[in-house]
CSV table of C-alpha atoms in Angstrom, one decimal:
chain,number,residue,atom,x,y,z
A,1,MET,CA,-14.6,76.7,-15.8
A,2,ASN,CA,-16.2,74.6,-18.1
A,3,PRO,CA,-17.8,71.1,-17.3
A,4,ILE,CA,-15.4,69.1,-19.2
A,5,ASP,CA,-12.8,70.7,-17.3
A,6,GLN,CA,-14.6,70.0,-14.3
A,7,ALA,CA,-14.9,66.3,-15.4
A,8,VAL,CA,-11.4,65.6,-16.0
A,9,ARG,CA,-10.3,67.2,-12.9
A,10,TRP,CA,-12.8,64.8,-11.0
A,11,LEU,CA,-11.7,61.5,-13.0
A,12,ASN,CA,-8.4,62.5,-11.9
A,13,ASP,CA,-8.9,62.5,-8.5
A,14,PRO,CA,-8.0,59.0,-7.4
A,15,LEU,CA,-9.9,59.1,-3.8
A,16,ASN,CA,-12.8,59.7,-6.5
A,17,TRP,CA,-12.0,55.8,-7.4
A,18,THR,CA,-10.9,54.3,-4.2
A,19,ASN,CA,-13.5,55.8,-1.6
A,20,PRO,CA,-16.5,53.6,-0.4
A,21,GLY,CA,-18.7,54.5,-3.0
A,22,GLY,CA,-16.2,55.7,-5.4
A,23,ILE,CA,-16.2,54.4,-8.9
A,24,LEU,CA,-14.6,50.9,-8.4
A,25,ASP,CA,-17.1,49.9,-5.8
A,26,ARG,CA,-19.8,51.1,-8.3
A,27,LEU,CA,-17.9,49.5,-11.3
A,28,VAL,CA,-18.4,46.4,-9.7
A,29,GLU,CA,-22.0,46.8,-8.1
A,30,HIS,CA,-23.1,47.9,-12.0
A,31,LEU,CA,-21.4,44.6,-13.1
A,32,GLY,CA,-22.7,42.2,-10.3
A,33,ILE,CA,-26.1,43.5,-11.1
A,34,SER,CA,-26.3,43.5,-14.9
A,35,ALA,CA,-25.1,39.8,-14.8
A,36,ALA,CA,-27.3,38.4,-12.7
A,37,ALA,CA,-29.9,40.1,-14.7
A,38,VAL,CA,-28.5,38.6,-17.8
A,39,ALA,CA,-28.2,35.3,-16.5
A,40,LEU,CA,-31.9,35.7,-14.8
A,41,GLY,CA,-33.1,36.5,-18.6
A,42,CYS,CA,-31.2,33.7,-20.1
A,43,LEU,CA,-32.7,31.3,-18.0
A,44,VAL,CA,-35.8,32.2,-18.9
A,45,ALA,CA,-36.1,33.4,-22.4
A,46,TRP,CA,-33.5,31.0,-23.9
A,47,PRO,CA,-35.5,27.3,-22.9
A,48,LEU,CA,-38.8,29.0,-23.8
A,49,GLY,CA,-37.3,30.5,-27.1
A,50,LEU,CA,-35.3,27.3,-28.6
A,51,TRP,CA,-38.8,25.5,-27.3
A,52,LEU,CA,-40.8,27.1,-29.2
A,53,GLY,CA,-38.7,27.2,-32.3
A,54,HIS,CA,-38.9,23.4,-31.9
A,55,ILE,CA,-42.2,23.2,-31.9
A,56,GLY,CA,-42.6,25.6,-34.3
A,57,ARG,CA,-44.8,27.7,-32.7
A,58,GLY,CA,-45.3,31.1,-30.9
A,59,GLY,CA,-44.0,33.5,-33.1
A,60,GLY,CA,-46.9,35.8,-32.3
A,61,LEU,CA,-46.2,35.5,-28.7
A,62,VAL,CA,-42.4,36.7,-29.5
A,63,VAL,CA,-43.7,39.5,-31.1
A,64,LEU,CA,-45.9,40.3,-28.6
A,65,VAL,CA,-43.7,39.9,-25.7
A,66,SER,CA,-41.3,42.8,-27.6
A,67,ASN,CA,-44.1,45.0,-28.3
A,68,VAL,CA,-45.2,45.2,-24.8
A,69,THR,CA,-41.9,45.6,-23.5
A,70,LEU,CA,-40.9,48.4,-25.7
A,71,ALA,CA,-44.1,50.6,-23.7
A,72,ILE,CA,-43.0,49.8,-20.5
A,73,PRO,CA,-41.2,52.2,-19.1
A,74,THR,CA,-37.7,51.0,-17.2
A,75,ILE,CA,-38.6,53.2,-13.9
A,76,ALA,CA,-42.4,51.9,-13.5
A,77,LEU,CA,-41.0,48.4,-12.9
A,78,LEU,CA,-37.8,49.6,-10.8
A,79,THR,CA,-40.2,51.9,-8.7
A,80,ILE,CA,-43.1,49.1,-8.8
A,81,LEU,CA,-41.4,45.5,-7.9
A,82,PRO,CA,-39.9,46.8,-4.8
A,83,LEU,CA,-43.7,47.4,-3.2
A,84,THR,CA,-44.5,43.9,-4.4
A,85,PRO,CA,-43.3,40.9,-2.0
A,86,ILE,CA,-40.3,41.1,-3.6
A,87,GLY,CA,-39.3,43.4,-1.2
A,88,PHE,CA,-36.3,45.9,-1.5
A,89,GLY,CA,-32.5,45.6,-2.2
A,90,LYS,CA,-31.2,44.2,-5.7
A,91,PRO,CA,-33.5,41.4,-6.4
A,92,PRO,CA,-36.2,43.7,-7.3
A,93,VAL,CA,-33.6,45.8,-9.4
A,94,ILE,CA,-32.1,42.6,-11.0
A,95,LEU,CA,-35.9,41.6,-12.2
A,96,ALA,CA,-36.9,44.9,-13.5
A,97,LEU,CA,-33.6,44.6,-15.4
A,98,ALA,CA,-34.2,40.9,-16.7
A,99,VAL,CA,-37.5,42.2,-17.8
A,100,PHE,CA,-35.8,44.4,-20.9
A,101,ALA,CA,-33.3,41.4,-21.5
A,102,VAL,CA,-36.0,38.8,-22.2
A,103,PRO,CA,-37.1,40.0,-25.4
A,104,PRO,CA,-33.7,39.8,-27.7
A,105,LEU,CA,-33.0,36.6,-25.9
A,106,LEU,CA,-36.3,35.1,-27.0
A,107,ALA,CA,-36.5,36.8,-30.3
A,108,ASN,CA,-33.0,35.4,-31.1
A,109,ALA,CA,-33.5,31.8,-29.9
A,110,TYR,CA,-36.6,31.3,-31.7
A,111,THR,CA,-35.2,32.5,-34.9
A,112,GLY,CA,-32.6,30.9,-34.5
A,113,ILE,CA,-34.4,27.5,-34.3
A,114,ARG,CA,-36.7,28.4,-36.9
A,115,GLN,CA,-33.6,29.4,-39.8
A,116,VAL,CA,-32.3,25.8,-39.8
A,117,ASP,CA,-33.0,24.3,-42.9
A,118,PRO,CA,-36.0,21.8,-43.0
A,119,GLU,CA,-34.1,19.7,-45.4
A,120,VAL,CA,-31.3,18.8,-42.5
A,121,ARG,CA,-34.4,18.2,-40.1
A,122,GLU,CA,-35.4,15.7,-41.9
A,123,ALA,CA,-32.2,14.1,-42.6
A,124,ALA,CA,-31.9,14.1,-38.7
A,125,ARG,CA,-35.3,12.8,-38.5
A,126,GLY,CA,-34.7,10.3,-41.0
A,127,MET,CA,-31.5,9.1,-39.3
A,128,GLY,CA,-34.0,8.2,-36.6
A,129,LEU,CA,-33.9,10.9,-34.0
A,130,SER,CA,-36.0,11.7,-31.8
A,131,GLY,CA,-37.4,15.2,-31.1
A,132,GLY,CA,-35.2,16.3,-27.7
A,133,GLN,CA,-31.9,14.7,-29.6
A,134,LEU,CA,-32.6,16.7,-33.1
A,135,LEU,CA,-32.8,19.6,-30.9
A,136,ARG,CA,-29.5,19.2,-28.8
A,137,ARG,CA,-27.4,17.8,-31.5
A,138,VAL,CA,-28.6,19.4,-34.7
A,139,GLU,CA,-31.1,22.9,-33.9
A,140,LEU,CA,-29.2,23.7,-31.0
A,141,PRO,CA,-25.7,23.8,-32.5
A,142,LEU,CA,-26.8,25.9,-35.6
A,143,ALA,CA,-28.6,28.1,-33.5
A,144,VAL,CA,-25.5,29.3,-31.3
A,145,PRO,CA,-24.8,32.1,-33.7
A,146,TYR,CA,-27.9,33.8,-33.0
A,147,LEU,CA,-28.1,33.1,-29.3
A,148,ALA,CA,-25.0,35.2,-28.9
A,149,ALA,CA,-26.2,37.8,-31.2
A,150,GLY,CA,-29.6,38.1,-28.7
A,151,PHE,CA,-27.0,37.6,-25.8
A,152,ARG,CA,-25.1,40.4,-26.9
A,153,THR,CA,-28.0,43.1,-27.7
A,154,ALA,CA,-29.4,41.8,-24.2
A,155,ALA,CA,-26.2,42.4,-22.1
A,156,VAL,CA,-26.0,46.2,-23.7
A,157,GLN,CA,-29.3,46.9,-23.3
A,158,VAL,CA,-29.5,45.7,-19.4
A,159,VAL,CA,-25.7,47.3,-18.8
A,160,ALA,CA,-27.1,50.8,-20.5
A,161,THR,CA,-30.4,50.5,-18.3
A,162,ALA,CA,-28.8,49.8,-15.0
A,163,ALA,CA,-27.7,53.0,-14.8
A,164,LEU,CA,-31.2,53.9,-14.4
A,165,ALA,CA,-31.4,51.9,-10.9
A,166,SER,CA,-30.0,54.9,-9.1
A,167,PHE,CA,-33.4,56.4,-9.5
A,168,VAL,CA,-34.3,54.1,-6.5
A,169,ASN,CA,-30.9,54.3,-5.3
A,170,GLY,CA,-30.4,50.7,-6.6
A,171,GLY,CA,-26.5,51.7,-7.2
A,172,GLY,CA,-24.4,50.9,-10.1
A,173,LEU,CA,-22.3,53.8,-12.3
A,174,GLY,CA,-25.6,55.6,-12.4
A,175,GLN,CA,-25.5,56.8,-8.6
A,176,ILE,CA,-22.5,58.9,-9.8
A,177,VAL,CA,-24.6,60.8,-12.2
A,178,ALA,CA,-27.4,61.4,-9.4
A,179,ALA,CA,-24.9,62.4,-6.9
A,180,GLY,CA,-23.9,64.9,-9.1
A,181,PHE,CA,-27.1,66.1,-9.6
A,182,GLY,CA,-27.6,66.2,-6.1
A,183,LEU,CA,-25.1,68.7,-5.7
A,184,GLY,CA,-26.5,71.0,-8.4
A,185,ILE,CA,-25.5,71.5,-12.3
A,186,SER,CA,-23.2,74.4,-11.6
A,187,VAL,CA,-21.3,72.2,-8.6
A,188,GLY,CA,-21.7,68.7,-9.9
A,189,GLY,CA,-21.6,69.6,-13.5
A,190,GLY,CA,-18.4,67.4,-13.9
A,191,GLN,CA,-19.3,64.9,-12.0
A,192,ILE,CA,-22.4,64.6,-13.8
A,193,LEU,CA,-20.6,64.3,-17.0
A,194,ALA,CA,-17.7,62.0,-15.9
A,195,GLY,CA,-20.7,59.7,-15.0
A,196,GLY,CA,-22.3,59.8,-17.9
A,197,LEU,CA,-18.9,59.3,-19.8
A,198,LEU,CA,-18.3,56.1,-17.6
A,199,VAL,CA,-21.7,54.4,-18.5
A,200,ALA,CA,-21.4,55.2,-22.0
A,201,LEU,CA,-17.8,54.0,-22.1
A,202,LEU,CA,-19.1,50.6,-20.1
A,203,ALA,CA,-21.8,50.0,-22.4
A,204,LEU,CA,-19.5,50.3,-25.8
A,205,LEU,CA,-17.0,48.4,-24.2
A,206,VAL,CA,-19.2,45.7,-23.5
A,207,GLU,CA,-20.6,46.0,-26.9
A,208,LEU,CA,-17.3,45.8,-28.5
A,209,VAL,CA,-16.2,42.4,-26.2
A,210,LEU,CA,-19.5,40.9,-26.7
A,211,ALA,CA,-19.1,41.1,-30.5
A,212,LEU,CA,-15.6,39.6,-31.0
A,213,VAL,CA,-17.1,36.5,-29.0
A,214,GLU,CA,-20.1,36.6,-31.0
A,215,ARG,CA,-17.6,36.4,-33.8
A,216,LEU,CA,-15.4,33.9,-32.2
A,217,VAL,CA,-18.7,31.2,-31.8
A,218,THR,CA,-19.9,31.6,-35.2
A,219,PRO,CA,-18.1,29.4,-37.4
A,220,ARG,CA,-16.6,30.9,-40.5
A,221,PRO,CA,-18.8,29.1,-43.5
A,222,LEU,CA,-21.7,30.1,-41.5
A,223,ARG,CA,-21.2,34.0,-41.1
A,224,ARG,CA,-22.3,35.3,-44.1
A,225,ALA,CA,-25.4,32.8,-44.1
A,226,VAL,CA,-26.5,34.2,-40.9
A,227,ARG,CA,-26.1,37.5,-42.0
A,228,ARG,CA,-28.5,37.3,-44.9
A,229,THR,CA,-31.0,35.2,-42.6
A,230,ARG,CA,-31.2,37.9,-39.8
A,231,ARG,CA,-31.9,40.3,-42.0
A,232,ARG,CA,-34.6,38.6,-43.4
A,233,ALA,CA,-35.7,37.7,-40.2
A,234,ASP,CA,-35.6,41.6,-38.6
A,235,GLN,CA,-37.6,42.7,-42.2
A,236,ARG,CA,-40.2,40.0,-41.1
A,237,ALA,CA,-40.3,41.0,-37.5
A,238,THR,CA,-41.2,44.6,-38.4
A,239,ALA,CA,-43.4,43.7,-40.8
A,240,ALA,CA,-45.1,41.5,-38.3
A,241,ILE,CA,-45.2,44.7,-35.5
A,242,THR,CA,-46.6,47.1,-38.3
A,243,GLY,CA,-49.2,44.6,-39.1
A,244,SER,CA,-48.5,45.0,-42.5
B,1,MET,CA,-36.5,45.2,7.1
B,2,SER,CA,-38.4,48.8,8.3
B,3,PHE,CA,-38.7,49.7,4.6
B,4,ARG,CA,-40.5,46.4,3.9
B,5,MET,CA,-42.7,47.4,7.3
B,6,ILE,CA,-43.6,50.7,5.5
B,7,ALA,CA,-44.4,49.4,1.7
B,8,GLN,CA,-46.1,46.5,2.7
B,9,GLU,CA,-48.1,46.5,6.0
B,10,ARG,CA,-49.4,49.8,6.1
B,11,PRO,CA,-52.9,49.8,5.5
B,12,GLY,CA,-54.5,52.1,2.9
B,13,ASN,CA,-51.7,52.1,0.3
B,14,PRO,CA,-53.9,50.4,-2.6
B,15,TRP,CA,-52.4,50.1,-5.9
B,16,PHE,CA,-55.1,52.2,-7.2
B,17,SER,CA,-57.3,54.7,-6.0
B,18,TRP,CA,-60.1,56.8,-7.5
B,19,ASP,CA,-60.0,59.1,-4.4
B,20,TYR,CA,-56.5,59.9,-5.4
B,21,VAL,CA,-57.2,59.9,-9.1
B,22,GLN,CA,-59.9,62.9,-8.7
B,23,GLY,CA,-57.8,64.8,-5.8
B,24,ASN,CA,-54.6,65.4,-8.3
B,25,SER,CA,-56.4,65.3,-11.7
B,26,ASP,CA,-54.6,69.0,-12.1
B,27,THR,CA,-51.3,67.2,-11.5
B,28,ILE,CA,-51.8,64.3,-13.3
B,29,LEU,CA,-53.3,66.2,-16.4
B,30,ALA,CA,-50.4,68.6,-16.2
B,31,ALA,CA,-48.1,65.5,-16.5
B,32,LEU,CA,-49.8,63.8,-19.3
B,33,ARG,CA,-49.7,67.3,-20.8
B,34,GLU,CA,-46.0,67.4,-20.5
B,35,HIS,CA,-45.1,63.9,-21.5
B,36,ALA,CA,-47.5,64.2,-24.6
B,37,ALA,CA,-46.2,67.4,-25.7
B,38,LEU,CA,-42.4,66.0,-25.2
B,39,THR,CA,-43.3,62.6,-27.4
B,40,ALA,CA,-44.9,65.1,-30.1
B,41,GLN,CA,-42.2,67.5,-30.1
B,42,ALA,CA,-39.4,64.6,-30.4
B,43,VAL,CA,-40.9,62.2,-33.0
B,44,LEU,CA,-41.2,65.2,-35.3
B,45,ILE,CA,-38.2,67.2,-34.7
B,46,ALA,CA,-36.9,63.5,-35.3
B,47,THR,CA,-38.6,63.1,-38.4
B,48,VAL,CA,-37.9,66.3,-39.9
B,49,VAL,CA,-33.8,65.8,-39.3
B,50,ALA,CA,-34.4,61.8,-40.5
B,51,ILE,CA,-35.9,62.0,-43.7
B,52,PRO,CA,-33.3,63.9,-44.9
B,53,LEU,CA,-30.3,62.2,-43.7
B,54,ALA,CA,-31.8,59.0,-44.9
B,55,VAL,CA,-32.2,60.6,-48.5
B,56,LEU,CA,-28.2,61.3,-48.4
B,57,ALA,CA,-27.5,58.2,-47.0
B,58,TYR,CA,-30.0,56.7,-50.2
B,59,TRP,CA,-28.4,59.1,-52.9
B,60,VAL,CA,-24.8,59.2,-52.0
B,61,ARG,CA,-23.9,55.8,-51.0
B,62,PRO,CA,-20.7,55.8,-49.5
B,63,LEU,CA,-22.3,58.4,-46.8
B,64,THR,CA,-24.8,55.3,-45.8
B,65,GLY,CA,-22.1,53.5,-44.0
B,66,PRO,CA,-20.9,56.1,-41.6
B,67,ILE,CA,-24.7,57.4,-41.1
B,68,LEU,CA,-26.2,54.4,-40.0
B,69,ALA,CA,-23.1,53.5,-37.9
B,70,LEU,CA,-23.4,57.2,-36.3
B,71,SER,CA,-26.5,57.1,-35.6
B,72,GLY,CA,-25.9,53.2,-34.1
B,73,ALA,CA,-22.9,54.5,-31.9
B,74,LEU,CA,-25.2,57.3,-30.7
B,75,TYR,CA,-28.4,54.4,-29.9
B,76,THR,CA,-25.8,52.3,-27.9
B,77,ILE,CA,-25.3,55.1,-25.4
B,78,PRO,CA,-27.2,54.5,-22.6
B,79,SER,CA,-30.0,57.4,-22.1
B,80,LEU,CA,-28.8,58.4,-18.4
B,81,ALA,CA,-25.1,59.1,-19.2
B,82,LEU,CA,-27.3,60.7,-22.8
B,83,PHE,CA,-28.9,63.4,-20.3
B,84,ALA,CA,-25.9,63.8,-18.2
B,85,PHE,CA,-24.3,64.9,-21.2
B,86,ILE,CA,-26.5,67.6,-22.8
B,87,ALA,CA,-27.5,68.4,-18.7
B,88,PRO,CA,-24.5,70.4,-17.8
B,89,TYR,CA,-24.6,72.8,-20.7
B,90,LEU,CA,-28.5,73.1,-21.4
B,91,GLY,CA,-29.0,73.3,-17.7
B,92,THR,CA,-32.6,71.0,-16.0
B,93,GLY,CA,-35.4,72.3,-18.7
B,94,THR,CA,-37.2,70.5,-21.0
B,95,SER,CA,-34.7,71.7,-23.7
B,96,THR,CA,-32.2,68.7,-22.3
B,97,VAL,CA,-35.0,66.0,-22.3
B,98,LEU,CA,-35.6,67.0,-26.1
B,99,VAL,CA,-32.7,66.6,-27.1
B,100,GLY,CA,-32.0,63.3,-25.4
B,101,LEU,CA,-34.9,61.9,-27.1
B,102,VAL,CA,-34.7,63.2,-30.7
B,103,VAL,CA,-31.3,61.2,-30.8
B,104,TYR,CA,-32.6,57.9,-29.8
B,105,ALA,CA,-35.5,58.6,-32.4
B,106,LEU,CA,-33.2,59.2,-34.8
B,107,LEU,CA,-32.1,55.7,-35.6
B,108,LEU,CA,-35.3,54.0,-36.0
B,109,ILE,CA,-36.5,56.6,-38.3
B,110,ILE,CA,-33.6,56.7,-40.6
B,111,ARG,CA,-33.1,53.1,-40.4
B,112,ASN,CA,-36.5,52.3,-41.7
B,113,THR,CA,-36.4,55.3,-44.0
B,114,LEU,CA,-33.7,54.1,-46.0
B,115,ALA,CA,-34.9,50.5,-45.9
B,116,GLY,CA,-38.5,51.9,-47.6
B,117,LEU,CA,-36.6,53.9,-50.2
B,118,ASN,CA,-34.4,50.3,-50.8
B,119,GLN,CA,-37.4,48.6,-51.4
B,120,VAL,CA,-38.4,50.6,-54.2
B,121,PRO,CA,-38.5,48.6,-57.2
B,122,PRO,CA,-35.8,49.4,-59.9
B,123,GLU,CA,-38.3,49.1,-62.8
B,124,VAL,CA,-40.2,51.7,-61.2
B,125,ARG,CA,-37.0,53.8,-60.9
B,126,ASP,CA,-36.4,53.3,-64.5
B,127,ALA,CA,-39.7,53.9,-65.9
B,128,ALA,CA,-39.7,57.2,-63.9
B,129,ARG,CA,-36.5,58.3,-65.2
B,130,GLY,CA,-37.4,57.3,-68.8
B,131,MET,CA,-41.0,59.5,-68.0
B,132,GLY,CA,-38.5,62.6,-67.8
B,133,TYR,CA,-38.4,63.3,-64.3
B,134,GLY,CA,-35.6,64.8,-62.6
B,135,ARG,CA,-33.6,63.6,-59.5
B,136,LEU,CA,-35.6,65.7,-57.0
B,137,ALA,CA,-39.5,65.1,-58.6
B,138,GLN,CA,-38.3,61.4,-58.9
B,139,LEU,CA,-37.6,61.4,-55.1
B,140,LEU,CA,-40.7,63.6,-54.4
B,141,ARG,CA,-43.4,61.8,-56.2
B,142,ILE,CA,-41.7,58.5,-56.8
B,143,GLU,CA,-39.8,57.0,-54.0
B,144,LEU,CA,-40.8,59.0,-50.9
B,145,PRO,CA,-44.7,57.8,-51.4
B,146,LEU,CA,-43.4,54.2,-52.1
B,147,ALA,CA,-41.2,54.7,-48.6
B,148,LEU,CA,-44.3,56.1,-46.9
B,149,PRO,CA,-44.7,52.4,-45.0
B,150,GLY,CA,-41.0,52.4,-44.0
B,151,ILE,CA,-40.8,55.7,-42.8
B,152,LEU,CA,-43.9,55.5,-41.1
B,153,THR,CA,-42.9,52.1,-39.1
B,154,GLY,CA,-39.9,53.8,-38.2
B,155,VAL,CA,-41.9,56.9,-36.8
B,156,ARG,CA,-44.3,54.5,-35.0
B,157,LEU,CA,-41.6,52.5,-33.1
B,158,ALA,CA,-39.8,56.0,-32.5
B,159,THR,CA,-42.7,57.1,-30.7
B,160,VAL,CA,-43.7,53.6,-28.7
B,161,SER,CA,-39.9,54.2,-27.1
B,162,THR,CA,-40.2,57.8,-26.8
B,163,VAL,CA,-43.2,57.6,-24.6
B,164,ALA,CA,-41.0,54.8,-22.6
B,165,LEU,CA,-37.6,56.8,-22.5
B,166,THR,CA,-39.4,60.5,-21.5
B,167,THR,CA,-39.8,59.2,-18.2
B,168,VAL,CA,-36.3,59.3,-17.8
B,169,GLY,CA,-36.4,63.2,-17.5
B,170,VAL,CA,-37.4,62.9,-14.3
B,171,LEU,CA,-33.4,62.9,-13.6
B,172,VAL,CA,-33.7,66.7,-15.1
B,173,GLY,CA,-37.4,67.4,-13.4
B,174,HIS,CA,-39.0,67.3,-16.9
B,175,GLY,CA,-40.4,63.5,-17.0
B,176,GLY,CA,-44.1,64.1,-17.8
B,177,LEU,CA,-45.9,60.8,-16.1
B,178,GLY,CA,-42.2,59.9,-15.1
B,179,GLN,CA,-42.3,62.8,-12.4
B,180,LEU,CA,-45.5,60.7,-11.1
B,181,ILE,CA,-44.0,56.9,-10.6
B,182,LEU,CA,-40.8,58.5,-8.9
B,183,GLY,CA,-42.5,61.1,-7.1
B,184,GLY,CA,-45.4,58.3,-5.7
B,185,PHE,CA,-42.1,56.5,-5.0
B,186,ARG,CA,-40.2,59.1,-3.2
B,187,ASN,CA,-43.7,60.1,-1.4
B,188,ASN,CA,-43.6,57.0,1.6
B,189,PHE,CA,-44.1,54.8,-1.7
B,190,PHE,CA,-47.4,55.8,-2.7
B,191,ARG,CA,-48.5,53.1,-4.7
B,192,ALA,CA,-51.2,54.8,-6.8
B,193,GLU,CA,-49.4,57.4,-8.0
B,194,ILE,CA,-46.7,55.1,-9.1
B,195,MET,CA,-49.3,52.8,-10.9
B,196,THR,CA,-51.7,56.2,-12.5
B,197,GLY,CA,-48.6,56.9,-13.9
B,198,THR,CA,-47.8,53.7,-15.6
B,199,LEU,CA,-51.0,53.2,-16.7
B,200,LEU,CA,-50.9,56.6,-18.3
B,201,CYS,CA,-47.6,56.0,-19.9
B,202,VAL,CA,-48.5,52.7,-21.6
B,203,LEU,CA,-52.1,54.1,-22.1
B,204,LEU,CA,-50.3,56.8,-24.3
B,205,ALA,CA,-48.3,54.6,-26.1
B,206,LEU,CA,-51.0,52.0,-27.3
B,207,VAL,CA,-53.2,55.0,-28.1
B,208,LEU,CA,-50.6,56.7,-30.2
B,209,ASP,CA,-49.5,53.8,-32.1
B,210,LEU,CA,-53.2,53.0,-32.9
B,211,LEU,CA,-53.4,56.7,-34.2
B,212,LEU,CA,-49.9,56.0,-36.5
B,213,ALA,CA,-51.5,52.8,-37.4
B,214,GLY,CA,-54.6,55.0,-38.8
B,215,ALA,CA,-52.8,57.5,-40.6
B,216,GLU,CA,-50.6,54.5,-42.2
B,217,ARG,CA,-53.6,53.4,-43.5
B,218,LEU,CA,-55.2,56.0,-44.4
B,219,LEU,CA,-51.6,57.6,-46.6
B,220,THR,CA,-51.3,54.4,-47.9
B,221,PRO,CA,-54.2,52.8,-49.5
B,222,TRP,CA,-52.8,50.8,-52.2
B,223,SER,CA,-51.0,48.5,-49.6
B,224,ARG,CA,-54.5,47.5,-47.9
B,225,ARG,CA,-55.7,46.7,-51.8
B,226,ARG,CA,-52.5,45.1,-52.3
B,227,ALA,CA,-52.9,42.5,-49.5
B,228,GLU,CA,-57.0,42.5,-49.9
B,229,ALA,CA,-55.7,40.9,-53.7
B,230,GLY,CA,-53.6,38.6,-52.4
């Protein structure tokens, strides 16, 4: 029997869905861990990114953070954090995933504030707005599309990376794949494939839903302008990374 | 609570130990060699596949969207899922890891190569055509050399992320330094082994990035001259 038939058969068994540690349990676990990690990432990255954008400094820091996290393997954080005073359980997994959520959130919050038209900022100042009022009433609303884009990138990445938590028995849909490998490929091949399929579908689903959300929170007149400036921001970021 | 006791209160579980490194240098070097070999092969294959695809997308405009969308969709698939798709067919060998790594490196290189090709000034293209260059000669002698900074940016990004991603290969038993990281975790939370694997991994990414940055400087002397002049 080929792996695809095996996978279909495995997915068709209702007990595989409803058993303790079945697909539904794992799905809830996966979403819970991911949501907590993204929330934690937002809590740290957004205030920092908005503030750095507001004072117009720290662009180098933003690039540095994304470069360093690119080179750190997820598995390293997942195995190291439980051995620190944080201890075992969900918190180290959530923290490890949050670390990988920070770069896109931070970079987009920073760019979102920086791209605000200097003339708009001048006008706001001229109307007598203080620094805090400027950030809250002018810069923040104009940065919302960027915050949404960063949120989408971070959330998709966290949902994808959360599958790796299974390496340290951290729960989530990855456990299904890991259990399949535990059975060996000839027996567990279908389960491996089915688990992979579920993880991939979840990631694509999150991507689609959040793309829709991103569209909804971007006011229509801003849509085209946002796309244009973001492309320019990407190029600048690439140039900064390569040092050219 | 018992796990916590093992991991934290047990004496003699330092974060780093030269004794461990010296006593297990063979294992460590083998893991490092596997890691470096997998990374090099993956980036090489991805480059060889990605550049023709980028050229195709550059020449045939209607194909640009589909090629970028397809590679983007592949990039969204979580690494664990991708390895899970490949493993039942290719088994638990290095080939499974290699195919997965190539898929991820593809997108980064295609995207940057295409950006590099699109940055070639239209006047340069016109001048080349006016001098009687054919399509292929123009590509090989004018456009690709001018797109080199973009291509190399893609290769650098792909290399650094491939080094980190190779560790996920532990799923099928060929994760290079990932074997040390997860092996240490499973071996009674042996911190020195985990830390050695992690440090070597980050160091490998750094060294390869610097090497490629050096290659970039050597291969594109004009961009440095321009930077000095400006």
